mmCIF file of C-alpha atoms in Angstrom:
data_model
loop_
_atom_site.group_PDB
_atom_site.id
_atom_site.type_symbol
_atom_site.label_atom_id
_atom_site.label_comp_id
_atom_site.label_asym_id
_atom_site.label_seq_id
_atom_site.Cartn_x
_atom_site.Cartn_y
_atom_site.Cartn_z
ATOM 1 C CA UNK Z 1 -46.116 -96.118 -42.801
ATOM 2 C CA UNK Z 2 -43.851 -93.956 -44.946
ATOM 3 C CA UNK Z 3 -41.549 -93.324 -41.994
ATOM 4 C CA UNK Z 4 -41.412 -97.054 -41.221
ATOM 5 C CA UNK Z 5 -40.609 -97.829 -44.855
ATOM 6 C CA UNK Z 6 -37.926 -95.156 -44.924
ATOM 7 C CA UNK Z 7 -36.289 -96.443 -41.740
ATOM 8 C CA UNK Z 8 -36.426 -100.008 -43.062
ATOM 9 C CA UNK Z 9 -34.921 -98.753 -46.331
ATOM 10 C CA UNK Z 10 -37.708 -100.283 -48.397
ATOM 11 C CA UNK Z 11 -40.485 -98.810 -50.464
ATOM 12 C CA UNK Z 12 -43.873 -98.146 -48.959
ATOM 13 C CA UNK Z 13 -45.284 -100.575 -51.548
ATOM 14 C CA UNK Z 14 -42.966 -103.324 -50.281
ATOM 15 C CA UNK Z 15 -44.001 -102.609 -46.718
ATOM 16 C CA UNK Z 16 -47.699 -102.857 -47.598
ATOM 17 C CA UNK Z 17 -47.021 -106.057 -49.540
ATOM 18 C CA UNK Z 18 -45.656 -107.596 -46.351
ATOM 19 C CA UNK Z 19 -48.091 -105.944 -43.894
ATOM 20 C CA UNK Z 20 -51.410 -104.823 -45.336
ATOM 21 C CA UNK Z 21 -52.192 -102.389 -42.524
ATOM 22 C CA UNK Z 22 -50.752 -100.561 -39.552
ATOM 23 C CA UNK Z 23 -52.536 -103.062 -37.344
ATOM 24 C CA UNK Z 24 -50.796 -105.996 -39.048
ATOM 25 C CA UNK Z 25 -47.457 -104.225 -38.784
ATOM 26 C CA UNK Z 26 -48.011 -103.570 -35.072
ATOM 27 C CA UNK Z 27 -48.822 -107.238 -34.481
ATOM 28 C CA UNK Z 28 -45.770 -108.369 -36.449
ATOM 29 C CA UNK Z 29 -43.451 -106.038 -34.534
ATOM 30 C CA UNK Z 30 -44.775 -107.151 -31.140
ATOM 31 C CA UNK Z 31 -44.596 -110.848 -32.040
ATOM 32 C CA UNK Z 32 -41.040 -110.455 -33.302
ATOM 33 C CA UNK Z 33 -40.049 -108.566 -30.148
ATOM 34 C CA UNK Z 34 -41.580 -111.221 -27.910
ATOM 35 C CA UNK Z 35 -39.925 -114.036 -29.841
ATOM 36 C CA UNK Z 36 -36.536 -112.443 -29.185
ATOM 37 C CA UNK Z 37 -37.256 -112.481 -25.445
ATOM 38 C CA UNK Z 38 -38.269 -116.136 -25.363
ATOM 39 C CA UNK Z 39 -35.786 -118.256 -23.406
ATOM 40 C CA UNK Z 40 -33.592 -115.257 -22.628
ATOM 41 C CA UNK Z 41 -33.081 -116.470 -19.068
ATOM 42 C CA UNK Z 42 -31.849 -119.970 -19.981
ATOM 43 C CA UNK Z 43 -28.090 -119.219 -19.735
ATOM 44 C CA UNK Z 44 -28.624 -117.512 -16.384
ATOM 45 C CA UNK Z 45 -30.603 -120.469 -15.090
ATOM 46 C CA UNK Z 46 -27.820 -122.814 -16.186
ATOM 47 C CA UNK Z 47 -25.424 -120.709 -14.084
ATOM 48 C CA UNK Z 48 -27.846 -120.980 -11.164
ATOM 49 C CA UNK Z 49 -27.814 -124.770 -11.448
ATOM 50 C CA UNK Z 50 -24.010 -124.860 -11.491
ATOM 51 C CA UNK Z 51 -23.393 -122.260 -8.768
ATOM 52 C CA UNK Z 52 -21.504 -123.184 -5.638
ATOM 53 C CA UNK Z 53 -23.232 -120.481 -3.590
ATOM 54 C CA UNK Z 54 -26.966 -120.806 -4.283
ATOM 55 C CA UNK Z 55 -27.971 -117.698 -2.330
ATOM 56 C CA UNK Z 56 -25.483 -115.529 -4.247
ATOM 57 C CA UNK Z 57 -26.591 -117.128 -7.516
ATOM 58 C CA UNK Z 58 -30.207 -116.195 -6.765
ATOM 59 C CA UNK Z 59 -29.110 -112.609 -6.031
ATOM 60 C CA UNK Z 60 -27.352 -112.534 -9.402
ATOM 61 C CA UNK Z 61 -30.395 -114.048 -11.142
ATOM 62 C CA UNK Z 62 -32.633 -111.408 -9.550
ATOM 63 C CA UNK Z 63 -30.287 -108.645 -10.723
ATOM 64 C CA UNK Z 64 -30.324 -110.129 -14.228
ATOM 65 C CA UNK Z 65 -34.132 -110.185 -14.189
ATOM 66 C CA UNK Z 66 -34.181 -106.574 -13.065
ATOM 67 C CA UNK Z 67 -31.803 -105.485 -15.815
ATOM 68 C CA UNK Z 68 -33.847 -107.296 -18.454
ATOM 69 C CA UNK Z 69 -37.328 -106.333 -17.317
ATOM 70 C CA UNK Z 70 -36.477 -102.729 -16.456
ATOM 71 C CA UNK Z 71 -34.540 -101.970 -19.644
ATOM 72 C CA UNK Z 72 -35.986 -98.806 -21.220
ATOM 73 C CA UNK Z 73 -36.899 -100.534 -24.492
ATOM 74 C CA UNK Z 74 -38.665 -103.330 -22.612
ATOM 75 C CA UNK Z 75 -40.617 -100.824 -20.524
ATOM 76 C CA UNK Z 76 -41.641 -98.914 -23.665
ATOM 77 C CA UNK Z 77 -42.818 -102.101 -25.375
ATOM 78 C CA UNK Z 78 -44.662 -103.222 -22.247
ATOM 79 C CA UNK Z 79 -46.463 -99.869 -22.044
ATOM 80 C CA UNK Z 80 -47.347 -99.982 -25.740
ATOM 81 C CA UNK Z 81 -48.700 -103.531 -25.587
ATOM 82 C CA UNK Z 82 -50.680 -102.719 -22.438
ATOM 83 C CA UNK Z 83 -52.123 -99.577 -24.017
ATOM 84 C CA UNK Z 84 -53.221 -101.505 -27.102
ATOM 85 C CA UNK Z 85 -54.293 -104.727 -25.356
ATOM 86 C CA UNK Z 86 -58.029 -104.032 -25.687
ATOM 87 C CA UNK Z 87 -57.670 -103.537 -29.451
ATOM 88 C CA UNK Z 88 -55.173 -106.373 -29.899
ATOM 89 C CA UNK Z 89 -55.896 -108.981 -27.210
ATOM 90 C CA UNK Z 90 -54.294 -111.837 -29.172
ATOM 91 C CA UNK Z 91 -51.139 -109.810 -29.740
ATOM 92 C CA UNK Z 92 -50.958 -108.930 -26.035
ATOM 93 C CA UNK Z 93 -51.484 -112.587 -25.102
ATOM 94 C CA UNK Z 94 -48.686 -113.632 -27.462
ATOM 95 C CA UNK Z 95 -46.375 -110.978 -26.002
ATOM 96 C CA UNK Z 96 -47.086 -112.179 -22.476
ATOM 97 C CA UNK Z 97 -46.712 -115.863 -23.350
ATOM 98 C CA UNK Z 98 -43.549 -115.539 -25.412
ATOM 99 C CA UNK Z 99 -41.676 -113.170 -23.135
ATOM 100 C CA UNK Z 100 -42.748 -113.019 -19.501
ATOM 101 C CA UNK Z 101 -44.456 -116.391 -19.152
ATOM 102 C CA UNK Z 102 -41.864 -118.400 -21.064
ATOM 103 C CA UNK Z 103 -39.074 -117.032 -18.883
ATOM 104 C CA UNK Z 104 -41.007 -117.630 -15.650
ATOM 105 C CA UNK Z 105 -41.702 -121.173 -16.846
ATOM 106 C CA UNK Z 106 -37.992 -121.689 -17.431
ATOM 107 C CA UNK Z 107 -37.430 -120.893 -13.750
ATOM 108 C CA UNK Z 108 -40.357 -123.158 -12.825
ATOM 109 C CA UNK Z 109 -38.624 -125.966 -14.744
ATOM 110 C CA UNK Z 110 -35.259 -125.225 -13.101
ATOM 111 C CA UNK Z 111 -36.438 -125.390 -9.496
ATOM 112 C CA UNK Z 112 -37.075 -129.171 -9.548
ATOM 113 C CA UNK Z 113 -33.518 -129.603 -10.870
ATOM 114 C CA UNK Z 114 -32.264 -127.761 -7.782
ATOM 115 C CA UNK Z 115 -34.494 -130.013 -5.700
ATOM 116 C CA UNK Z 116 -32.986 -133.071 -7.391
ATOM 117 C CA UNK Z 117 -29.563 -131.726 -6.383
ATOM 118 C CA UNK Z 118 -30.973 -131.544 -2.834
ATOM 119 C CA UNK Z 119 -30.262 -127.802 -2.766
ATOM 120 C CA UNK Z 120 -33.923 -126.759 -2.437
ATOM 121 C CA UNK Z 121 -37.181 -128.343 -1.284
ATOM 122 C CA UNK Z 122 -39.834 -126.896 -3.575
ATOM 123 C CA UNK Z 123 -43.335 -128.350 -3.434
ATOM 124 C CA UNK Z 124 -44.843 -125.748 -5.780
ATOM 125 C CA UNK Z 125 -42.235 -124.574 -8.319
ATOM 126 C CA UNK Z 126 -44.768 -122.383 -10.138
ATOM 127 C CA UNK Z 127 -45.582 -120.411 -6.998
ATOM 128 C CA UNK Z 128 -41.938 -120.227 -5.883
ATOM 129 C CA UNK Z 129 -40.878 -118.891 -9.306
ATOM 130 C CA UNK Z 130 -43.562 -116.226 -9.242
ATOM 131 C CA UNK Z 131 -42.768 -115.201 -5.673
ATOM 132 C CA UNK Z 132 -39.075 -114.913 -6.480
ATOM 133 C CA UNK Z 133 -39.634 -112.952 -9.684
ATOM 134 C CA UNK Z 134 -42.203 -110.551 -8.296
ATOM 135 C CA UNK Z 135 -40.130 -109.889 -5.187
ATOM 136 C CA UNK Z 136 -37.162 -109.052 -7.417
ATOM 137 C CA UNK Z 137 -38.957 -106.879 -9.974
ATOM 138 C CA UNK Z 138 -42.511 -106.072 -8.874
ATOM 139 C CA UNK Z 139 -42.144 -102.677 -7.207
ATOM 140 C CA UNK Z 140 -39.519 -101.330 -9.623
ATOM 141 C CA UNK Z 141 -41.532 -102.591 -12.620
ATOM 142 C CA UNK Z 142 -44.631 -100.848 -11.334
ATOM 143 C CA UNK Z 143 -42.702 -97.604 -10.823
ATOM 144 C CA UNK Z 144 -41.074 -97.760 -14.258
ATOM 145 C CA UNK Z 145 -44.246 -98.743 -16.089
ATOM 146 C CA UNK Z 146 -46.418 -96.044 -14.557
ATOM 147 C CA UNK Z 147 -43.779 -93.459 -13.683
ATOM 148 C CA UNK Z 148 -42.977 -92.236 -17.172
ATOM 149 C CA UNK Z 149 -39.656 -92.059 -18.949
ATOM 150 C CA UNK Z 150 -37.897 -90.356 -16.053
ATOM 151 C CA UNK Z 151 -38.682 -93.166 -13.599
ATOM 152 C CA UNK Z 152 -35.688 -94.933 -12.166
ATOM 153 C CA UNK Z 153 -34.895 -97.160 -9.254
ATOM 154 C CA UNK Z 154 -31.598 -96.489 -7.499
ATOM 155 C CA UNK Z 155 -29.080 -99.354 -7.656
ATOM 156 C CA UNK Z 156 -29.086 -99.783 -3.879
ATOM 157 C CA UNK Z 157 -32.866 -100.270 -3.912
ATOM 158 C CA UNK Z 158 -32.627 -102.788 -6.756
ATOM 159 C CA UNK Z 159 -29.941 -104.605 -4.772
ATOM 160 C CA UNK Z 160 -32.219 -104.741 -1.727
ATOM 161 C CA UNK Z 161 -35.017 -106.278 -3.813
ATOM 162 C CA UNK Z 162 -32.608 -108.786 -5.387
ATOM 163 C CA UNK Z 163 -31.288 -109.818 -1.983
ATOM 164 C CA UNK Z 164 -34.817 -110.037 -0.553
ATOM 165 C CA UNK Z 165 -35.878 -112.325 -3.413
ATOM 166 C CA UNK Z 166 -32.867 -114.574 -2.812
ATOM 167 C CA UNK Z 167 -33.392 -114.532 0.954
ATOM 168 C CA UNK Z 168 -37.035 -115.497 0.530
ATOM 169 C CA UNK Z 169 -36.551 -118.419 -1.824
ATOM 170 C CA UNK Z 170 -33.614 -119.862 0.083
ATOM 171 C CA UNK Z 171 -35.307 -119.421 3.482
ATOM 172 C CA UNK Z 172 -38.609 -120.886 2.310
ATOM 173 C CA UNK Z 173 -37.149 -123.744 0.293
ATOM 174 C CA UNK Z 174 -33.610 -124.286 1.595
ATOM 175 C CA UNK Z 175 -32.045 -127.646 0.864
ATOM 176 C CA UNK Z 176 -30.107 -130.144 2.879
#
């Protein structure tokens, strides 16, 4: 706690006044982190809606997802929350809801808009959003989460996953 107080440039007493324990501090840090990730994809989804080339826009969205989800700080936080999820199940649930789930749901909400534009035919937006996202990031996320700090996915492999995600959603749900 002293190191945290020093880095925050406050006294240890002030830190304990705000967070009575390490557990409370951990929960506060995770909740704050997750809140910053909430709705992060919205500008990218707006670009998807406005794109002339839907397939290319999905490739770009997949690459954006990869960059966000595979960022070293995000991977470290994901590992930390996963490691502590048995001790802090509510904190882990909040992290999942406010970061991952809220951004997936933003895509879920965007797919009917593309359907209204007659650019896609999506009968199950929830499933389509999950299929797209997991195709784009699933294998690299698994490698980065489990593979340690030296794990990396080459850009050409990330590009293949991004293109495959775009290919899949456009082929399965292509519009008029």
